[in-house]
PDB file of N, CA and C in Angstrom:
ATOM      1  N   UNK A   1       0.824  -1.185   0.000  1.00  0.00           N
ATOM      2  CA  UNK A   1       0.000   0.000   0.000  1.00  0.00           C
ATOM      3  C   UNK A   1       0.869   1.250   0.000  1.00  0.00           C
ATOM      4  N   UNK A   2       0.546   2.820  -1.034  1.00  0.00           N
ATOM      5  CA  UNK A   2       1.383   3.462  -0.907  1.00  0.00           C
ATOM      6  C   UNK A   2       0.950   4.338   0.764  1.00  0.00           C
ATOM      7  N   UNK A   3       2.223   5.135   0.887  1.00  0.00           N
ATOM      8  CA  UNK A   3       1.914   5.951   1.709  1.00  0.00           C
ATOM      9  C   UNK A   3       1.601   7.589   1.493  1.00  0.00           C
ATOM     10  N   UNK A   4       1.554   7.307   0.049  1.00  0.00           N
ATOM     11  CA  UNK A   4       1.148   9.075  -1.014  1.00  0.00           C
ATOM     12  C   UNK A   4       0.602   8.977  -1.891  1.00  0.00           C
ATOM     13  N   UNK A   5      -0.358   9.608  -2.158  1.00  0.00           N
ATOM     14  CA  UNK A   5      -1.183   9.721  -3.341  1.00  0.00           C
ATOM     15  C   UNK A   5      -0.154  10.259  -4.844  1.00  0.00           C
ATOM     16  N   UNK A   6      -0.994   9.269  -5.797  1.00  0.00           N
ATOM     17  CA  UNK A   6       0.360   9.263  -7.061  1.00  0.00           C
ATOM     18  C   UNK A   6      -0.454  10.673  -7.594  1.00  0.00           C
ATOM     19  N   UNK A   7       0.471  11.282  -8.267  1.00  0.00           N
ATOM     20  CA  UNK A   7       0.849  12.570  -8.597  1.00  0.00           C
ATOM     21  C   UNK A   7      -0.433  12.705  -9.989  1.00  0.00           C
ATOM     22  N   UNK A   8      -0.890  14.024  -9.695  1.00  0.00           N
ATOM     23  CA  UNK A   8      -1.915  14.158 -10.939  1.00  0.00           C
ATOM     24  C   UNK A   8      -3.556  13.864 -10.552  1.00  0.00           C
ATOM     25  N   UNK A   9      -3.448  13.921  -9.510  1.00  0.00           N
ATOM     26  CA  UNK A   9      -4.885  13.477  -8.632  1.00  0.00           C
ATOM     27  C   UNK A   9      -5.734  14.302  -7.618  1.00  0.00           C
ATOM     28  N   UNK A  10      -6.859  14.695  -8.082  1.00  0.00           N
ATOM     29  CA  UNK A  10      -7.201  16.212  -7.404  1.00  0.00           C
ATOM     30  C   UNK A  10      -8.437  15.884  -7.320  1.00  0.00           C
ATOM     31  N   UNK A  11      -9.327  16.088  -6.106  1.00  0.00           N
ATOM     32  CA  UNK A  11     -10.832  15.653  -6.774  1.00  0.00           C
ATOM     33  C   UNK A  11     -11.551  17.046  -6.374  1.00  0.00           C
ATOM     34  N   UNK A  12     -10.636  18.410  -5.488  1.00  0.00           N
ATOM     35  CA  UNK A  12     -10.904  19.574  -5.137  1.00  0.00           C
ATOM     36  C   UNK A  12     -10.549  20.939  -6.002  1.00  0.00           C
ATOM     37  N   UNK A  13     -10.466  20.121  -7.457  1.00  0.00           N
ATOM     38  CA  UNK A  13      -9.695  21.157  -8.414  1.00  0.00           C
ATOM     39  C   UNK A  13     -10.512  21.916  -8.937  1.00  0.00           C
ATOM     40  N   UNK A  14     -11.719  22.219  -8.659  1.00  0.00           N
ATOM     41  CA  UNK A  14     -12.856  22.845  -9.608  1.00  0.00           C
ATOM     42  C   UNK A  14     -13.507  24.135  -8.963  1.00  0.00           C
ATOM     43  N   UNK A  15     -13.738  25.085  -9.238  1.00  0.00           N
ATOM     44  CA  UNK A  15     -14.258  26.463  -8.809  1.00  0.00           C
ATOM     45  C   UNK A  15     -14.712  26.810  -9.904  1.00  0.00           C
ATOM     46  N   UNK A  16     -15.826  27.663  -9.365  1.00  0.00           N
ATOM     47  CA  UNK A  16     -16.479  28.848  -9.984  1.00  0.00           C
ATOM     48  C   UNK A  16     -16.759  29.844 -10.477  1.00  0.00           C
ATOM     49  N   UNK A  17     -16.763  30.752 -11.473  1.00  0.00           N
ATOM     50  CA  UNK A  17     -15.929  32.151 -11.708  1.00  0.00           C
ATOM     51  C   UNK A  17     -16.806  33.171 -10.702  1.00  0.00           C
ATOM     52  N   UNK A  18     -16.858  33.623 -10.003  1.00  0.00           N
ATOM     53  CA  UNK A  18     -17.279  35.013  -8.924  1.00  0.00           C
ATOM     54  C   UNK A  18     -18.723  35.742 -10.565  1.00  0.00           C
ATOM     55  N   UNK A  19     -19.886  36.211  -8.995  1.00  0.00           N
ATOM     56  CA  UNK A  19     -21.122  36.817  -9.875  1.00  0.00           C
ATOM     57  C   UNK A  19     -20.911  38.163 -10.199  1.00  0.00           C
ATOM     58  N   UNK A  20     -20.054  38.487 -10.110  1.00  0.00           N
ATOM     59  CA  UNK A  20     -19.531  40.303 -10.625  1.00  0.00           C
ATOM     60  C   UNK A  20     -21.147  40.696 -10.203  1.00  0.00           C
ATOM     61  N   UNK A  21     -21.716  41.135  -9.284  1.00  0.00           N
ATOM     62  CA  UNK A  21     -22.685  41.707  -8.444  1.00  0.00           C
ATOM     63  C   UNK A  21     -22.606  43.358  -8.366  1.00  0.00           C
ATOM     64  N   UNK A  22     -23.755  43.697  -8.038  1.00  0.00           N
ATOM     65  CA  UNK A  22     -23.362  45.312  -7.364  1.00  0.00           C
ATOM     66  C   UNK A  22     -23.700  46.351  -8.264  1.00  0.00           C
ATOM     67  N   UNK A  23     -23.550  47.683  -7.845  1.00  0.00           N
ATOM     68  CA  UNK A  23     -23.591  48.548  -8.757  1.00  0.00           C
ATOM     69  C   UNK A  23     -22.554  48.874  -9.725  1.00  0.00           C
ATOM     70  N   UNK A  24     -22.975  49.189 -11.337  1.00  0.00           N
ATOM     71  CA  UNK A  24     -22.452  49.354 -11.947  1.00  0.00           C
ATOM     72  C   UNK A  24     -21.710  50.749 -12.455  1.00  0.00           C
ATOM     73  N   UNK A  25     -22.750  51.415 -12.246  1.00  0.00           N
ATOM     74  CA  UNK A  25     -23.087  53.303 -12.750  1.00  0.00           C
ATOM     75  C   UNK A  25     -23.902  53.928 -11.363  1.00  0.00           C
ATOM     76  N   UNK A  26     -23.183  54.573 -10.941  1.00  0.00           N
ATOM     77  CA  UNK A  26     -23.827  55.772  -9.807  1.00  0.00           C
ATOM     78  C   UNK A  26     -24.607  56.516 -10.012  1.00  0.00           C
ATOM     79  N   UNK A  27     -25.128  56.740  -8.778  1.00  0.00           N
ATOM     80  CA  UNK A  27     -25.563  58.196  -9.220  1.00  0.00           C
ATOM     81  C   UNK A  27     -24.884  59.468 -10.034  1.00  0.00           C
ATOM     82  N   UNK A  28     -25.246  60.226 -10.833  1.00  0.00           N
ATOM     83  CA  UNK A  28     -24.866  61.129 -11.591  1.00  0.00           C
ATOM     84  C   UNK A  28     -23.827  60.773 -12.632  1.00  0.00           C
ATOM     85  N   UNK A  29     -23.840  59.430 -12.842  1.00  0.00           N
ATOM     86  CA  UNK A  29     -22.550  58.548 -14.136  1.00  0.00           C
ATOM     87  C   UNK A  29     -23.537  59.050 -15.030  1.00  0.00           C
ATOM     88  N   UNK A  30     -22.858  58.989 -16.455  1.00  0.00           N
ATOM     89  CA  UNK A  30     -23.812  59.206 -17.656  1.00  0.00           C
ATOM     90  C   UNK A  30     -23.943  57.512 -18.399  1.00  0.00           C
ATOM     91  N   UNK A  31     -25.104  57.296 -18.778  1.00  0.00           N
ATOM     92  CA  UNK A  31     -25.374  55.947 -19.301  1.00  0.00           C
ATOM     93  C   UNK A  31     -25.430  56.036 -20.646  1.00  0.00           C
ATOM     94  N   UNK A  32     -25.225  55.337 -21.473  1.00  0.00           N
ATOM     95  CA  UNK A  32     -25.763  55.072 -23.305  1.00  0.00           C
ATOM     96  C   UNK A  32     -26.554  53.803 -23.054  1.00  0.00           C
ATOM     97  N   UNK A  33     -27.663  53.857 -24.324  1.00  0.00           N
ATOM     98  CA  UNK A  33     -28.344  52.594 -24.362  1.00  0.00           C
ATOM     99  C   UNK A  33     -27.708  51.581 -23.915  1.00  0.00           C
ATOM    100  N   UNK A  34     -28.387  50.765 -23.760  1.00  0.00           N
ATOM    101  CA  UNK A  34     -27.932  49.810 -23.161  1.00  0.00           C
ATOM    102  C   UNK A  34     -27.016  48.957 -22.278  1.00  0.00           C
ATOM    103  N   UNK A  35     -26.680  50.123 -21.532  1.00  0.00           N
ATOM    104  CA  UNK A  35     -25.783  50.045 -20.225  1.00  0.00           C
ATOM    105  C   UNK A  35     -25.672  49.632 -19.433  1.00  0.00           C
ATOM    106  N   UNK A  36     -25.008  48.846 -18.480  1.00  0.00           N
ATOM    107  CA  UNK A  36     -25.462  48.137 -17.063  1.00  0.00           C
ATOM    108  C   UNK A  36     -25.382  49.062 -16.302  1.00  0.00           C
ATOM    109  N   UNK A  37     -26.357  48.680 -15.052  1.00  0.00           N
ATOM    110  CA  UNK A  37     -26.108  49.704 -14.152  1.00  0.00           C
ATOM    111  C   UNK A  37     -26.335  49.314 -12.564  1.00  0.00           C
ATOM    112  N   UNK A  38     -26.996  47.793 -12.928  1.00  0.00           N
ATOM    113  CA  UNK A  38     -27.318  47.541 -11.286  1.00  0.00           C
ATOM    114  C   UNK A  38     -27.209  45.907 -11.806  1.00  0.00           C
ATOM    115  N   UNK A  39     -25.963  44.925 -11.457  1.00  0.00           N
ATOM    116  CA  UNK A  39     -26.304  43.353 -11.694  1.00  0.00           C
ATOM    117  C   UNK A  39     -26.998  42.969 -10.112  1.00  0.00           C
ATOM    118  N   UNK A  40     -27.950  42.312 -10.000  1.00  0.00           N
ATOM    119  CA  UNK A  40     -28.160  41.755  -8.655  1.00  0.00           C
ATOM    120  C   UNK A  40     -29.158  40.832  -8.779  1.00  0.00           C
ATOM    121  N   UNK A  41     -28.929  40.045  -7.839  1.00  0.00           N
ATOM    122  CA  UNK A  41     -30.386  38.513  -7.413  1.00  0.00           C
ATOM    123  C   UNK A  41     -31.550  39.133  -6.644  1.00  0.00           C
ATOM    124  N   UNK A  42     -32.267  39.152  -7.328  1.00  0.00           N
ATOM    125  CA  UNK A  42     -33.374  39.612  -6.327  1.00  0.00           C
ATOM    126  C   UNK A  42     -33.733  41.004  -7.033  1.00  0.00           C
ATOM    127  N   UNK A  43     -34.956  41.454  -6.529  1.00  0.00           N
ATOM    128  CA  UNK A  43     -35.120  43.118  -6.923  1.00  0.00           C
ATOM    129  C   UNK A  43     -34.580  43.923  -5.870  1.00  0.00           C
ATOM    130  N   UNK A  44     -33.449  44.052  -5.273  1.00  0.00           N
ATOM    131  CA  UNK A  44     -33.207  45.093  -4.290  1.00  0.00           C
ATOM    132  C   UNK A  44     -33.183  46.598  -4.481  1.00  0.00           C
ATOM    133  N   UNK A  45     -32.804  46.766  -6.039  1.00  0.00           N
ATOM    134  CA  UNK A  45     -33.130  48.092  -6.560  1.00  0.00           C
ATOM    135  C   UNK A  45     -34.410  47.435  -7.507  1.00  0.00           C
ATOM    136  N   UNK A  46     -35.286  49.091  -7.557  1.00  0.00           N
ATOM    137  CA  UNK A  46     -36.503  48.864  -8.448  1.00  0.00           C
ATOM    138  C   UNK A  46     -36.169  49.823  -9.950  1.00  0.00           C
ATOM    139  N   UNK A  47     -36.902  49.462 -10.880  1.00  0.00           N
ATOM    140  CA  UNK A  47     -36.569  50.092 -12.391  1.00  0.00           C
ATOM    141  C   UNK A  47     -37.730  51.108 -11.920  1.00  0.00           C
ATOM    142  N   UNK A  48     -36.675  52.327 -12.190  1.00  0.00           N
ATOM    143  CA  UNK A  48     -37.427  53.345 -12.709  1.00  0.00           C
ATOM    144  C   UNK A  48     -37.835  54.031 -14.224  1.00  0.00           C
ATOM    145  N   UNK A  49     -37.915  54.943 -14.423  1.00  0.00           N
ATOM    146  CA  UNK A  49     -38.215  55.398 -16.115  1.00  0.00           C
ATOM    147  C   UNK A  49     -36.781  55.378 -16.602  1.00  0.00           C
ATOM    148  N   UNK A  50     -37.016  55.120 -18.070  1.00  0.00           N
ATOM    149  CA  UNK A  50     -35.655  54.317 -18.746  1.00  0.00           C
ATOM    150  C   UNK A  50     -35.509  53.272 -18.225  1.00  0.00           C
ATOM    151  N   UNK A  51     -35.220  52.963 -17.497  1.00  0.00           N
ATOM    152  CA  UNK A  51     -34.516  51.571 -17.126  1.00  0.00           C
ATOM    153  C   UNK A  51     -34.858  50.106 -17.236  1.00  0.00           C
ATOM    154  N   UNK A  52     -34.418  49.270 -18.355  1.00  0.00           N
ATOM    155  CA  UNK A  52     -34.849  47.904 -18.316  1.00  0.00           C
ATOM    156  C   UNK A  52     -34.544  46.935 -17.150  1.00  0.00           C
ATOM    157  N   UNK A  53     -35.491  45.964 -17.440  1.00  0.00           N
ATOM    158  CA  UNK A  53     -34.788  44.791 -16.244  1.00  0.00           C
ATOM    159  C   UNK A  53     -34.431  43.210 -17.273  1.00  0.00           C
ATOM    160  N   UNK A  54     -34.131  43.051 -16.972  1.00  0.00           N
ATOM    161  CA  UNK A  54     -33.601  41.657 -17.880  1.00  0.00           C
ATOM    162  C   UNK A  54     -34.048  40.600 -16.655  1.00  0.00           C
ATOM    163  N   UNK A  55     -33.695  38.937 -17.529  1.00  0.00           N
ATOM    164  CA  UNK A  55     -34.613  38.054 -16.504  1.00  0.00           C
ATOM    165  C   UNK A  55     -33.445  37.664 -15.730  1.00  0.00           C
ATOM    166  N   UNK A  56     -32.449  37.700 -15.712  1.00  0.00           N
ATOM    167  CA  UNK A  56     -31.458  37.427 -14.138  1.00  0.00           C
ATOM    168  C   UNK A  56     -31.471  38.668 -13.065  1.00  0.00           C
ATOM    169  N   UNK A  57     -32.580  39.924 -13.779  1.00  0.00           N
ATOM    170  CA  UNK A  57     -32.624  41.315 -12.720  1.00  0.00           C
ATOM    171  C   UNK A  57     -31.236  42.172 -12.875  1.00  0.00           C
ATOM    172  N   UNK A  58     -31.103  41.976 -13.863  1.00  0.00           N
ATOM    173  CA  UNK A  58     -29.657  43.269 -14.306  1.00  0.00           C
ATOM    174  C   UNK A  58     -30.759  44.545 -15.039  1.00  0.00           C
ATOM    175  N   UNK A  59     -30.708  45.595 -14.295  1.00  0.00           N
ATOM    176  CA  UNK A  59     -31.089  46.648 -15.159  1.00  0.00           C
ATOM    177  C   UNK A  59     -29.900  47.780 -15.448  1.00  0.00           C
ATOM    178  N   UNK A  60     -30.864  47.396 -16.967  1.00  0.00           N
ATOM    179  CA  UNK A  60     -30.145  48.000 -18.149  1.00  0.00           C
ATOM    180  C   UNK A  60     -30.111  49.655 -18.404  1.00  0.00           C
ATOM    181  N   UNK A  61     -29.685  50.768 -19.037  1.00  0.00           N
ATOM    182  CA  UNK A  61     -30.467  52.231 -19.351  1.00  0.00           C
ATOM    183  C   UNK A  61     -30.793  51.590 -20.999  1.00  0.00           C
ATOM    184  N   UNK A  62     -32.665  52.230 -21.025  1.00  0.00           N
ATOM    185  CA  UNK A  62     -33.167  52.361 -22.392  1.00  0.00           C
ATOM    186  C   UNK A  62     -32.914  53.322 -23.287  1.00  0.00           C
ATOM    187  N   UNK A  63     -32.727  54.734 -22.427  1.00  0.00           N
ATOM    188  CA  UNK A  63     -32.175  55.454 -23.562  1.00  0.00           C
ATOM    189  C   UNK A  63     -31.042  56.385 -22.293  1.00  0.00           C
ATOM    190  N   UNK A  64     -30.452  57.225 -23.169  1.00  0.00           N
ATOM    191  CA  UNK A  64     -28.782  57.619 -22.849  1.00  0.00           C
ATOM    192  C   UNK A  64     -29.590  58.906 -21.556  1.00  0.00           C
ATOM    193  N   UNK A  65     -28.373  59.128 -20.909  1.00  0.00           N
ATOM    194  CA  UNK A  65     -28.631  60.010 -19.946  1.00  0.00           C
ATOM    195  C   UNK A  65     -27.823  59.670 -19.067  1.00  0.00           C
ATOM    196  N   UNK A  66     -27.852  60.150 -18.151  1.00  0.00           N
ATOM    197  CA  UNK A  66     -28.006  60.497 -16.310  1.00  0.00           C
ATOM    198  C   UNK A  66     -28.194  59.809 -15.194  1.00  0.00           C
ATOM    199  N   UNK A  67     -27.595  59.028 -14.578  1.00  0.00           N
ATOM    200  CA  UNK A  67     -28.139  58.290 -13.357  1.00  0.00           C
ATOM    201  C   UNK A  67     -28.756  58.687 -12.476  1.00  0.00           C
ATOM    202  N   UNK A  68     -29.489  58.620 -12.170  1.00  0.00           N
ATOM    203  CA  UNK A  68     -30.434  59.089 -10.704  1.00  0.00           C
ATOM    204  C   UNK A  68     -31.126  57.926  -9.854  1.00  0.00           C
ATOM    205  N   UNK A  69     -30.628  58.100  -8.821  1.00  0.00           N
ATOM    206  CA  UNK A  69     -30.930  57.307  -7.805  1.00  0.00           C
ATOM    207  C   UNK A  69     -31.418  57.664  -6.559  1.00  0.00           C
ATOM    208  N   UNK A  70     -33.355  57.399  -6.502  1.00  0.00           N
ATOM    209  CA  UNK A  70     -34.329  58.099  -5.430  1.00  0.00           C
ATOM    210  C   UNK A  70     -34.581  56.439  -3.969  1.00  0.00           C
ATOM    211  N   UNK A  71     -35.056  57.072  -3.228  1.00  0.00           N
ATOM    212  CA  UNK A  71     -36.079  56.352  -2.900  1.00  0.00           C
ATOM    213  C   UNK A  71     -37.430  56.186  -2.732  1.00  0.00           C
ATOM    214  N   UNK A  72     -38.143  55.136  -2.352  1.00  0.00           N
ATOM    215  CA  UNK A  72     -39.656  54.872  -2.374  1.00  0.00           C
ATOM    216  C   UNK A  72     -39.891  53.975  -1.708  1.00  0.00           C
ATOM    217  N   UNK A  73     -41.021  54.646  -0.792  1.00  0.00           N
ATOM    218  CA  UNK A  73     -41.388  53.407   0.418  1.00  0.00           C
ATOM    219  C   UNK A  73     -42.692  53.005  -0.250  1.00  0.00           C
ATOM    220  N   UNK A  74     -42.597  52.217   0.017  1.00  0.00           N
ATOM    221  CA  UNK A  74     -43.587  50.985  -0.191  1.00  0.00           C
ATOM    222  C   UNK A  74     -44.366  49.966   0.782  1.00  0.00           C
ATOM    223  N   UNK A  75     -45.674  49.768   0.764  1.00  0.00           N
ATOM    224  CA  UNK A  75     -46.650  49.191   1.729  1.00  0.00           C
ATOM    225  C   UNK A  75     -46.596  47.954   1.319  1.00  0.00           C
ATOM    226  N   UNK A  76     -46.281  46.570   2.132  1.00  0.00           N
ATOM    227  CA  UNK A  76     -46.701  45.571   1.996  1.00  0.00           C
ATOM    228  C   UNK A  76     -48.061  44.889   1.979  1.00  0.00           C
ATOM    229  N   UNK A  77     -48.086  43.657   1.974  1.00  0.00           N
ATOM    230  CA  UNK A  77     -49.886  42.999   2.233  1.00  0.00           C
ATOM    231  C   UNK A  77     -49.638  43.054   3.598  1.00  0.00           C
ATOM    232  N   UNK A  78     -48.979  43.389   4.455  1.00  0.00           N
ATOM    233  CA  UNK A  78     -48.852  42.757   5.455  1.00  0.00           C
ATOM    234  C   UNK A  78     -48.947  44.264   6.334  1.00  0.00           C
ATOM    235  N   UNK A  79     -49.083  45.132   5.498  1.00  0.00           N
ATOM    236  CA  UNK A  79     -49.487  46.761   6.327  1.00  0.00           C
ATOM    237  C   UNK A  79     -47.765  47.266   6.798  1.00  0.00           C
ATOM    238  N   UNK A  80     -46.823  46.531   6.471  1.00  0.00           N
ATOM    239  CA  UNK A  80     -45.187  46.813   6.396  1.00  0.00           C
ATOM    240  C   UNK A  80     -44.607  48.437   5.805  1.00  0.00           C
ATOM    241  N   UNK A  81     -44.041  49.007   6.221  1.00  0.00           N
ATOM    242  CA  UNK A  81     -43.328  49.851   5.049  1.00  0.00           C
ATOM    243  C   UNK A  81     -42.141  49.806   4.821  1.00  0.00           C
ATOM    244  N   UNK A  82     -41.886  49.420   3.707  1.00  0.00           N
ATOM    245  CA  UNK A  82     -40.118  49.272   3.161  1.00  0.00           C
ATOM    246  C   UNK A  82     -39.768  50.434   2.838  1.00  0.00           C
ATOM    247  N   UNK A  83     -38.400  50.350   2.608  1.00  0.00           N
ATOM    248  CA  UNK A  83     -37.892  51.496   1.732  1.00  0.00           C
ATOM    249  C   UNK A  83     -37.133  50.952   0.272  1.00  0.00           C
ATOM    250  N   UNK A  84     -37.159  50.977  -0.588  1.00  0.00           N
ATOM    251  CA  UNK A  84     -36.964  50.372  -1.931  1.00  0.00           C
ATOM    252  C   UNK A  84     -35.555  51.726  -2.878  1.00  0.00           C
ATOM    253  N   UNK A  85     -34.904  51.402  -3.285  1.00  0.00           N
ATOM    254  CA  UNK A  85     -34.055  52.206  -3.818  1.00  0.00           C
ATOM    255  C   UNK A  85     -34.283  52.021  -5.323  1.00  0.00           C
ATOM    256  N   UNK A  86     -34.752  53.326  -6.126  1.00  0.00           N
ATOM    257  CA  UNK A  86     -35.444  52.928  -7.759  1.00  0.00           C
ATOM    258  C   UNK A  86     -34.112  53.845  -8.096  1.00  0.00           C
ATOM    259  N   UNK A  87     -34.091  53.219  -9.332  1.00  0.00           N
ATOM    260  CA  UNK A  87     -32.939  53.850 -10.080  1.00  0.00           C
ATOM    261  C   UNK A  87     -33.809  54.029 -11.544  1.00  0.00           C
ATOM    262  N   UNK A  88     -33.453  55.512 -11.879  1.00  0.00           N
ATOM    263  CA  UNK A  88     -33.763  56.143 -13.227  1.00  0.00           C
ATOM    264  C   UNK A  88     -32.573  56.950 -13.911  1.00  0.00           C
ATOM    265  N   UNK A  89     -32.943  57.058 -15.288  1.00  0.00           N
ATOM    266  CA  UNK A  89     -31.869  57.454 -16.326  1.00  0.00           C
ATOM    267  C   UNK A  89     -33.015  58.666 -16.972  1.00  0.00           C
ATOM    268  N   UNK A  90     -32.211  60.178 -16.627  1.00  0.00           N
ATOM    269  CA  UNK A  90     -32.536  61.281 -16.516  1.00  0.00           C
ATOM    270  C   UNK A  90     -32.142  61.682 -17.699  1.00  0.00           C
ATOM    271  N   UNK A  91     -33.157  61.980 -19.022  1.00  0.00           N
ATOM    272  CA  UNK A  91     -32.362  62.541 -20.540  1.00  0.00           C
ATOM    273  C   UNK A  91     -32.409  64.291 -20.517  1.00  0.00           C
ATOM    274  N   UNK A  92     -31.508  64.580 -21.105  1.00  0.00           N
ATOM    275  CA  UNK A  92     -31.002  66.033 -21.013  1.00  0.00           C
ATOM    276  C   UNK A  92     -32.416  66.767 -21.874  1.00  0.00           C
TER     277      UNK A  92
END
């Protein structure tokens, strides 16, 4: 029986590439169509005017401009109030 594993043998060799998450474009960045500006799981930011959402929840800018970033509280079913962070793209 050896007392070492023969060379070339890994069964922990495999990883994942990282979700590049987060904000993309700030407040007051300037966007062009189709820009990223928020990648994230979940709706933690909400689309405001301009702004697409795609189906993994990356929103996009629809047309060129301005970042702006408000908030908005919001009532649950449950009589709750959140606070929600909407992001809009402001055209000149």
């Amino acid at each position: 029986m050896a007392t070492k594993k023969s060379a070339g043998t890994s069964k922990n060799g495999r990883d994942s590439n990282p979700r590049y998450l987060g904000i993309k474009l700030t407040h007051g960045d300037s966007a062009k169509v189709g820009s990223i500006i928020v990648r994230q799981k979940g709706r933690n930011f909400l689309a405001g005017k301009n702004v697409g959402v795609g189906k993994d929840h990356t929103m996009f800018a629809l047309k060129e401009g301005k970042i702006a970033i408000t908030s908005k509280r919001k009532l649950g079913f449950t009589g709750k109030t959140t606070v929600h962070k909407v992001v809009h793209v402001v055209t000149a």
